[in-house]
Amino acid sequence: MIDLAALTIKSAREALKKGEFTSVDLTKACIEAIKEKDGDIHAFLEVFDDALGQAEEADKKIKAGVDLPLLGIPFALKDNITVAGHRASASSKILEGFVSPTSSTAVSKLFEAGAVILGRTNCDEFAMGASTENSAFGPTMNPRDLSRVPGGSSGGSAAAVAGDMVLVSLGSDTGGSIRQPAAFCGVVGFKPTYGRVSRSGLIAMASSLDQIGPFTKTVEDAETVYDVLRGKDPMDSTTIDDSTHAAGKEFNKTIGVPRAFFAGEGVSQAVKDNLDEAIQKFISLGYTVKDIELPNIAYALSVYYILVPAEVSSNTGRFDGVKFGLHADGKDGIEDYFKTRGAGFGKEVRRRIILGTYVLSSGYYDAYYGSALKVKDLITAELREAFKEVDLILTPTTPTPAFKFGEKSSPLDMYLADIFTVPANITGAPSLSVPNGSVSIEGKDLPLGILMTADLGREDNLFRAGKDFSGE
Amino acid sequence: MNREEVLKLSTLVRIEISDSEAENLAKEFDSILGYVGEVKKAHAKAGSDKEKPALRNVMREDTNPHESGIYTEAILKEAPAREGDYIKVKKILG
């Protein structure tokens, strides 16, 4: 019997190469674990019926001596990443019955690297949320405490890894949707520099911010997946190559801490203490830690919640009940639109579409959207200036450990869960959440994460510091 | 914001919502806009409005079209209603 809890991509690849088990064995172990545990956790929306067939193909290659970075490794995918011939719904009713005619570039690259695509995981509808409570198919439970959320929006992908049902999964991160659930579930979550991973075939939320990235158990595994996924893609014109961002300063183990950013009362004492421990650990590892000022970073969340609804209102225009997905019938063509979009979109999606239309309307455009774009540039300039002095900026990943279902009663309360993760998205910077112990609440150990953010194109700094910190 | 404004916006985006949802959304929008409206303070500190934003559109060359019809079936298969090789919709002009 394969012990999934004890495996990483790296150790599983070694075992596959040595013939200790086959990809079919590993894939079966994942499917068994899902059968056994996922009734309680609800990380998966579907296990693909061709997964074992893919594993058989991988085993043939392994037997023939083929060596690929992910050969035979089962992957779970967030339900907004398309695979040809399979359903993808972005956890929304409006994509009812939709079977993707094409594969996303990310999935094509996983296939080329030998991965087995096991199934799709639950998320907040169209990736809008921080808890999976906005999924049209019900929430995912946090494997560390079933009464709490796994975070979101990629909560199913985080729970699939944390619940030892799979070794690795993909999510998408628009404002923290990989890193926040990674912290809540106690796994590694990574968002690459904007443009490093193609979004072709990712169901879009806010296109100026969306990035695909992995959930793994180790920083090294995250790097392995990133090396497979990254690269310029003619199908996504925002993709960039290695040379786009100048290399900048040499890595010399210097970390900047913007203390004022997380000194507020919305941040739990356990989180503040946890970050102090992390700082001490970095110092003991020979890092220099210094305080830095980022005077406008606190505006990042405001910028985010203007840009996102604006882009959502535009990106969701394609869901009309005509070309694909749900169709609800009205008395004429225009009423079909109203009925389809009213019935197909959930509450948070409707909220963002309508709000986005407001902030883009001619009378308010300058006040909201125009200002947000300006302040986005201001924050980006400020952050990049800081990276002339430091290699990394360190904050907690989340202001609190995982919260309970129903605890965030207003949309604004829920939005504040993203406060530390959003700056990396609006500046385009790469960012990595690494587990750092836990806090005991009501008899359960709730994981906490620390968040490292590097200059654009400097994923290498994140991986170095992340491995040092995690003792890899 | 009030209920009528929300209903007007929901008409613009072709989403059917109830009066009570519009009422709730109006309150929520006031609270969200109050928070995000803080950017105006930071904007005052930002540089000249004439600066170009860092993001820009990238267009691909309109060349190398694929062979006509090779994706037709795959795309039409997803349409809620079809007639022959067309997507079917209701009559638009009365």
XYZ file of N, CA, C and O in Angstrom, chain A residues 97-101 194 208 237 295-296 298-299 301-303 305-306 321-327 329-334 336-339 341-342 345 347 350-351 353-355 357-359 364 366-368 370-372 374-378 411-412 415-416 419, chain B residues 1 5-7 9-17 21 24-25 28-29 31-60 71 74-81 87-92:
504
model
N -22.918 21.430 -18.183
C -22.840 20.602 -19.392
C -21.668 20.929 -20.307
O -21.468 20.247 -21.317
N -20.890 21.933 -19.987
C -19.802 22.332 -20.888
C -18.654 21.328 -20.839
O -18.125 21.008 -19.783
N -18.282 20.812 -22.024
C -17.122 19.934 -22.169
C -16.111 20.692 -23.014
O -16.429 21.126 -24.127
N -14.910 20.888 -22.482
C -13.952 21.742 -23.181
C -13.470 21.096 -24.472
O -13.015 19.951 -24.471
N -13.573 21.806 -25.601
C -13.068 21.251 -26.856
C -11.541 21.304 -26.954
O -10.961 20.647 -27.802
N 3.675 37.681 -13.135
C 2.646 37.842 -14.167
C 3.269 37.639 -15.548
O 4.279 38.269 -15.872
N -5.756 40.909 -16.069
C -4.506 41.628 -15.812
C -3.827 41.103 -14.550
O -2.741 41.563 -14.199
N -0.928 36.379 -25.198
C -0.003 37.451 -25.585
C 0.621 38.160 -24.393
O 1.515 38.976 -24.553
N 4.803 52.889 1.943
C 3.729 53.746 2.439
C 2.366 53.528 1.767
O 1.336 53.771 2.384
N 2.370 53.062 0.530
C 1.085 52.943 -0.172
C 0.574 51.517 -0.328
O -0.452 51.290 -0.968
N -0.876 49.585 1.648
C -2.189 49.337 2.252
C -3.329 49.659 1.280
O -4.456 49.207 1.478
N -3.036 50.412 0.213
C -4.066 50.714 -0.783
C -4.243 49.584 -1.798
O -5.130 49.639 -2.650
N -5.371 46.597 -1.650
C -6.653 45.886 -1.652
C -7.760 46.735 -2.292
O -8.626 46.217 -2.994
N -7.703 48.056 -2.049
C -8.688 48.942 -2.686
C -8.525 48.924 -4.202
O -9.504 48.857 -4.948
N -7.270 48.995 -4.646
C -6.994 48.934 -6.085
C -7.564 47.638 -6.647
O -8.267 47.619 -7.665
N -9.959 45.624 -5.558
C -11.414 45.475 -5.628
C -12.094 46.535 -6.482
O -13.314 46.633 -6.507
N -11.293 47.313 -7.210
C -11.824 48.107 -8.323
C -11.488 47.402 -9.637
O -12.354 47.174 -10.481
N -25.752 32.092 -22.770
C -26.760 31.075 -23.048
C -26.927 30.774 -24.521
O -27.877 30.100 -24.914
N -26.012 31.275 -25.342
C -26.123 31.082 -26.785
C -25.036 30.132 -27.299
O -25.311 29.185 -28.024
N -23.789 30.380 -26.886
C -22.662 29.660 -27.506
C -22.328 28.352 -26.777
O -21.945 27.377 -27.391
N -22.394 28.373 -25.432
C -22.082 27.153 -24.666
C -22.641 27.310 -23.264
O -23.013 28.409 -22.855
N -22.718 26.203 -22.545
C -23.164 26.251 -21.157
C -24.668 26.346 -21.020
O -25.430 25.980 -21.925
N -25.072 26.844 -19.834
C -26.493 26.895 -19.484
C -27.295 27.799 -20.427
O -26.812 28.847 -20.856
N -28.517 27.366 -20.731
C -29.471 28.231 -21.429
C -30.793 28.192 -20.670
O -31.359 27.118 -20.468
N -34.669 29.661 -20.760
C -35.531 30.212 -21.810
C -36.401 31.355 -21.306
O -37.017 31.270 -20.255
N -36.434 32.445 -22.074
C -37.349 33.548 -21.816
C -38.298 33.697 -22.986
O -38.314 32.854 -23.886
N -39.069 34.790 -23.009
C -40.059 34.919 -24.084
C -39.436 35.381 -25.395
O -39.992 35.161 -26.467
N -38.272 36.027 -25.317
C -37.576 36.437 -26.546
C -36.065 36.368 -26.304
O -35.617 35.980 -25.214
N -35.297 36.756 -27.308
C -33.839 36.623 -27.229
C -33.244 37.370 -26.049
O -32.409 36.841 -25.305
N -33.678 38.604 -25.859
C -33.058 39.397 -24.789
C -33.443 38.849 -23.414
O -32.628 38.853 -22.490
N -33.870 35.759 -22.791
C -32.995 34.582 -22.611
C -31.724 34.991 -21.858
O -31.258 34.282 -20.979
N -31.154 36.129 -22.254
C -29.934 36.608 -21.576
C -30.191 36.831 -20.088
O -29.431 36.383 -19.234
N -31.269 37.584 -19.804
C -31.575 37.922 -18.405
C -31.794 36.666 -17.570
O -31.294 36.552 -16.455
N -32.548 35.726 -18.126
C -32.860 34.498 -17.385
C -31.604 33.634 -17.207
O -31.344 33.115 -16.129
N -28.355 34.482 -17.350
C -27.319 35.084 -16.499
C -27.811 35.248 -15.052
O -27.021 35.136 -14.110
N -29.114 35.489 -14.904
C -29.668 35.590 -13.551
C -29.630 34.253 -12.824
O -29.295 34.163 -11.650
N -25.368 32.659 -12.849
C -24.335 33.258 -12.001
C -24.780 33.266 -10.551
O -25.902 33.651 -10.239
N -24.336 34.493 -6.404
C -24.480 35.816 -5.786
C -23.216 36.691 -5.890
O -23.290 37.870 -6.244
N -22.629 37.804 -9.498
C -23.564 38.885 -9.854
C -23.114 40.198 -9.212
O -23.103 41.251 -9.852
N -22.718 40.096 -7.939
C -22.264 41.292 -7.210
C -21.096 41.966 -7.935
O -21.073 43.170 -8.151
N -20.071 41.603 -11.103
C -20.385 42.081 -12.457
C -21.069 43.449 -12.368
O -20.727 44.392 -13.099
N -22.020 43.560 -11.446
C -22.787 44.807 -11.353
C -21.899 45.930 -10.808
O -21.888 47.054 -11.339
N -21.107 45.619 -9.778
C -20.199 46.631 -9.229
C -19.168 47.068 -10.276
O -18.839 48.262 -10.397
N -19.500 47.119 -13.459
C -20.143 47.973 -14.452
C -20.268 49.400 -13.905
O -20.071 50.374 -14.634
N -20.518 49.487 -12.605
C -20.610 50.816 -11.967
C -19.267 51.553 -12.022
O -19.196 52.700 -12.455
N -18.176 50.866 -11.600
C -16.883 51.576 -11.555
C -16.352 51.915 -12.943
O -15.486 52.773 -13.082
N -18.105 57.692 -13.265
C -17.276 57.273 -12.129
C -15.941 56.668 -12.542
O -15.135 56.303 -11.710
N -13.102 57.802 -13.844
C -11.866 58.442 -13.368
C -11.680 58.261 -11.870
O -10.576 57.990 -11.401
N -12.798 58.411 -11.140
C -12.715 58.339 -9.680
C -12.271 56.954 -9.221
O -11.474 56.832 -8.288
N -12.777 55.905 -9.864
C -12.457 54.553 -9.410
C -11.411 53.876 -10.297
O -10.262 53.703 -9.892
N -9.795 54.741 -13.079
C -8.639 55.574 -13.421
C -7.688 55.729 -12.248
O -6.467 55.557 -12.381
N -8.248 56.027 -11.076
C -7.413 56.166 -9.875
C -6.720 54.848 -9.552
O -5.538 54.822 -9.194
N -7.460 53.753 -9.658
C -6.894 52.438 -9.305
C -5.682 52.105 -10.173
O -4.663 51.613 -9.679
N -3.636 54.202 -11.597
C -2.534 55.074 -11.176
C -1.880 54.552 -9.898
O -0.660 54.520 -9.773
N -2.722 54.181 -8.953
C -2.188 53.751 -7.654
C -1.500 52.390 -7.793
O -0.513 52.106 -7.118
N -1.994 51.575 -8.712
C -1.325 50.301 -9.024
C 0.116 50.584 -9.462
O 1.056 49.941 -8.987
N 0.295 51.551 -10.337
C 1.649 51.893 -10.792
C 2.495 52.462 -9.657
O 3.698 52.194 -9.565
N 1.843 53.265 -8.788
C 2.563 53.850 -7.650
C 3.079 52.749 -6.709
O 4.246 52.762 -6.293
N -19.480 40.936 2.377
C -18.489 40.765 1.306
C -17.159 41.447 1.655
O -16.094 40.889 1.410
N -17.220 42.625 2.269
C -15.983 43.352 2.586
C -15.116 42.577 3.585
O -13.896 42.529 3.452
N -13.326 40.058 1.658
C -12.285 40.643 0.802
C -11.009 40.909 1.611
O -9.900 40.792 1.095
N -11.182 41.257 2.903
C -10.021 41.593 3.729
C -9.114 40.383 3.988
O -7.960 40.536 4.380
N -5.732 40.583 2.117
C -4.951 41.822 2.226
C -3.451 41.662 1.971
O -2.837 42.508 1.324
N -25.562 54.550 -2.945
C -26.283 53.917 -4.058
C -27.662 53.435 -3.572
O -27.808 53.084 -2.409
N -30.751 52.412 -8.750
C -29.464 52.447 -9.474
C -28.944 51.030 -9.725
O -28.421 50.730 -10.803
N -29.068 50.159 -8.722
C -28.598 48.778 -8.873
C -29.423 48.058 -9.945
O -28.878 47.344 -10.793
N -30.732 48.281 -9.927
C -31.583 47.634 -10.939
C -31.224 48.119 -12.339
O -31.227 47.345 -13.297
N -28.238 49.163 -13.325
C -26.973 48.502 -13.685
C -27.206 47.043 -14.075
O -26.619 46.552 -15.041
N -28.082 46.358 -13.330
C -28.314 44.943 -13.632
C -28.999 44.787 -14.991
O -28.795 43.787 -15.682
N -29.765 45.783 -15.399
C -30.353 45.755 -16.742
C -29.260 45.896 -17.795
O -29.255 45.197 -18.812
N -28.314 46.802 -17.518
C -27.215 47.009 -18.480
C -26.402 45.731 -18.691
O -25.935 45.469 -19.800
N -26.238 44.932 -17.642
C -25.426 43.712 -17.765
C -26.278 42.464 -17.987
O -25.763 41.342 -17.954
N -27.585 42.683 -18.239
C -28.467 41.565 -18.608
C -28.486 40.471 -17.552
O -28.276 39.286 -17.846
N -28.679 40.876 -16.297
C -28.822 39.898 -15.218
C -30.118 40.177 -14.484
O -30.341 41.290 -14.014
N -30.971 39.158 -14.416
C -32.226 39.312 -13.705
C -31.983 39.176 -12.202
O -31.453 38.159 -11.753
N -32.304 40.220 -11.435
C -32.208 40.113 -9.974
C -33.517 40.605 -9.354
O -34.257 41.375 -9.960
N -32.779 41.631 -3.646
C -31.332 41.519 -3.874
C -30.746 42.880 -4.224
O -29.656 43.246 -3.746
N -30.266 44.842 -1.045
C -29.070 44.395 -0.310
C -27.783 44.836 -0.995
O -26.844 45.288 -0.341
N -27.758 44.671 -2.328
C -26.543 45.038 -3.059
C -26.230 46.517 -2.887
O -25.073 46.910 -2.740
N -24.457 46.901 0.319
C -23.099 46.319 0.246
C -22.177 47.190 -0.606
O -21.010 47.387 -0.277
N -22.722 47.713 -1.701
C -21.897 48.549 -2.582
C -21.444 49.813 -1.857
O -20.313 50.260 -2.041
N -20.759 50.100 1.245
C -19.659 49.737 2.124
C -18.383 49.417 1.326
O -17.291 49.862 1.668
N -18.528 48.687 0.204
C -17.348 48.345 -0.610
C -16.764 49.612 -1.255
O -15.548 49.835 -1.222
N -17.638 50.455 -1.787
C -17.143 51.669 -2.457
C -16.498 52.629 -1.451
O -15.542 53.331 -1.780
N -17.020 52.623 -0.223
C -16.407 53.440 0.825
C -14.966 53.004 1.063
O -14.062 53.831 1.187
N -14.756 51.678 1.057
C -13.403 51.151 1.284
C -12.500 51.394 0.075
O -11.416 51.960 0.200
N -12.957 50.984 -1.105
C -12.073 51.089 -2.282
C -11.884 52.537 -2.729
O -10.886 52.875 -3.368
N -12.818 53.408 -2.358
C -12.717 54.824 -2.703
C -11.489 55.505 -2.093
O -11.084 56.586 -2.524
N -10.864 54.792 -1.113
C -9.622 55.298 -0.507
C -8.521 55.519 -1.556
O -7.587 56.275 -1.321
N -8.611 54.835 -2.675
C -7.554 55.000 -3.693
C -7.449 56.449 -4.159
O -6.391 56.875 -4.599
N -8.554 57.192 -4.037
C -8.500 58.588 -4.483
C -7.447 59.359 -3.685
O -6.768 60.225 -4.220
N -7.312 59.021 -2.378
C -6.297 59.685 -1.540
C -4.901 59.389 -2.068
O -4.048 60.256 -2.144
N -4.671 58.097 -2.391
C -3.341 57.717 -2.879
C -3.101 58.279 -4.272
O -1.979 58.636 -4.629
N -4.154 58.382 -5.072
C -4.013 58.913 -6.427
C -3.453 60.326 -6.390
O -2.634 60.707 -7.221
N -3.885 61.104 -5.375
C -3.419 62.484 -5.257
C -1.892 62.529 -5.138
O -1.250 63.464 -5.602
N -1.314 61.446 -4.555
C 0.146 61.402 -4.368
C 0.869 60.875 -5.613
O 2.080 60.983 -5.725
N 0.116 60.241 -6.509
C 0.730 59.608 -7.680
C 1.193 60.667 -8.680
O 0.832 61.837 -8.583
N 1.957 60.226 -9.653
C 2.546 61.151 -10.622
C 1.528 61.691 -11.622
O 0.321 61.544 -11.437
N 2.029 62.288 -12.663
C 1.194 62.928 -13.684
C 0.257 61.925 -14.358
O 0.610 60.768 -14.573
N -0.934 62.378 -14.689
C -1.899 61.518 -15.370
C -1.457 61.176 -16.793
O -2.066 60.339 -17.436
N -0.427 61.845 -17.268
C -0.033 61.630 -18.664
C 0.847 60.390 -18.824
O 1.067 59.932 -19.931
N 1.348 59.880 -17.688
C 2.208 58.693 -17.799
C 1.432 57.525 -18.400
O 0.264 57.321 -18.103
N 2.148 56.761 -19.206
C 1.503 55.581 -19.798
C 1.484 54.453 -18.784
O 2.471 54.209 -18.117
N 0.388 53.717 -18.679
C 0.409 52.560 -17.794
C 1.359 51.480 -18.327
O 1.624 51.428 -19.529
N 1.865 50.640 -17.423
C 2.839 49.618 -17.822
C 2.212 48.549 -18.708
O 2.870 47.988 -19.575
N 0.914 48.261 -18.501
C 0.262 47.228 -19.296
C -0.233 47.805 -20.614
O -0.725 48.921 -20.663
N -0.078 47.051 -21.660
C -0.559 47.519 -22.965
C -1.042 46.317 -23.769
O -0.682 45.172 -23.446
N -1.831 46.588 -24.787
C -2.317 45.492 -25.616
C -1.208 44.973 -26.536
O -0.406 45.743 -27.040
N -1.187 43.665 -26.722
C -0.269 43.057 -27.679
C -1.137 42.356 -28.714
O -1.959 41.515 -28.362
N -0.981 42.734 -29.956
C -1.796 42.132 -31.013
C -0.970 41.086 -31.769
O 0.212 41.298 -32.004
N -1.633 40.007 -32.187
C -0.921 39.064 -33.046
C -1.195 39.425 -34.502
O -2.203 40.067 -34.807
N -12.913 23.167 -36.903
C -13.349 23.226 -35.503
C -14.870 23.358 -35.364
O -15.389 23.444 -34.259
N -16.721 20.708 -33.160
C -16.327 20.776 -31.747
C -16.991 21.972 -31.064
O -17.420 21.885 -29.909
N -17.100 23.071 -31.772
C -17.675 24.282 -31.177
C -19.207 24.182 -31.118
O -19.820 24.478 -30.096
N -19.804 23.717 -32.220
C -21.274 23.627 -32.252
C -21.810 22.616 -31.243
O -22.927 22.747 -30.750
N -21.002 21.615 -30.946
C -21.418 20.589 -29.990
C -21.758 21.207 -28.631
O -22.558 20.673 -27.871
N -21.121 22.333 -28.314
C -21.331 22.976 -27.016
C -22.513 23.946 -27.012
O -22.920 24.429 -25.966
N -23.056 24.247 -28.168
C -24.131 25.252 -28.232
C -25.442 24.674 -27.708
O -25.780 23.531 -28.011
N -26.191 25.437 -26.929
C -27.475 24.957 -26.406
C -28.479 24.614 -27.519
O -29.273 23.700 -27.363
N -28.437 25.337 -28.647
C -29.358 25.020 -29.750
C -28.649 25.265 -31.082
O -27.921 26.250 -31.230
N -25.455 28.237 -34.976
C -26.008 28.332 -33.631
C -27.380 28.977 -33.771
O -27.538 29.961 -34.499
N -28.353 28.401 -33.077
C -29.723 28.885 -33.243
C -30.098 29.836 -32.094
O -29.893 29.523 -30.919
N -30.631 31.002 -32.461
C -31.148 31.941 -31.448
C -32.561 32.368 -31.849
O -33.006 32.116 -32.977
N -33.231 33.038 -30.919
C -34.587 33.496 -31.234
C -34.539 34.689 -32.185
O -33.522 35.380 -32.288
N -35.673 34.947 -32.820
C -35.780 36.060 -33.761
C -35.448 37.377 -33.052
O -35.903 37.630 -31.935
N -34.615 38.195 -33.691
C -34.199 39.448 -33.064
C -35.083 40.605 -33.526
O -35.529 41.425 -32.731
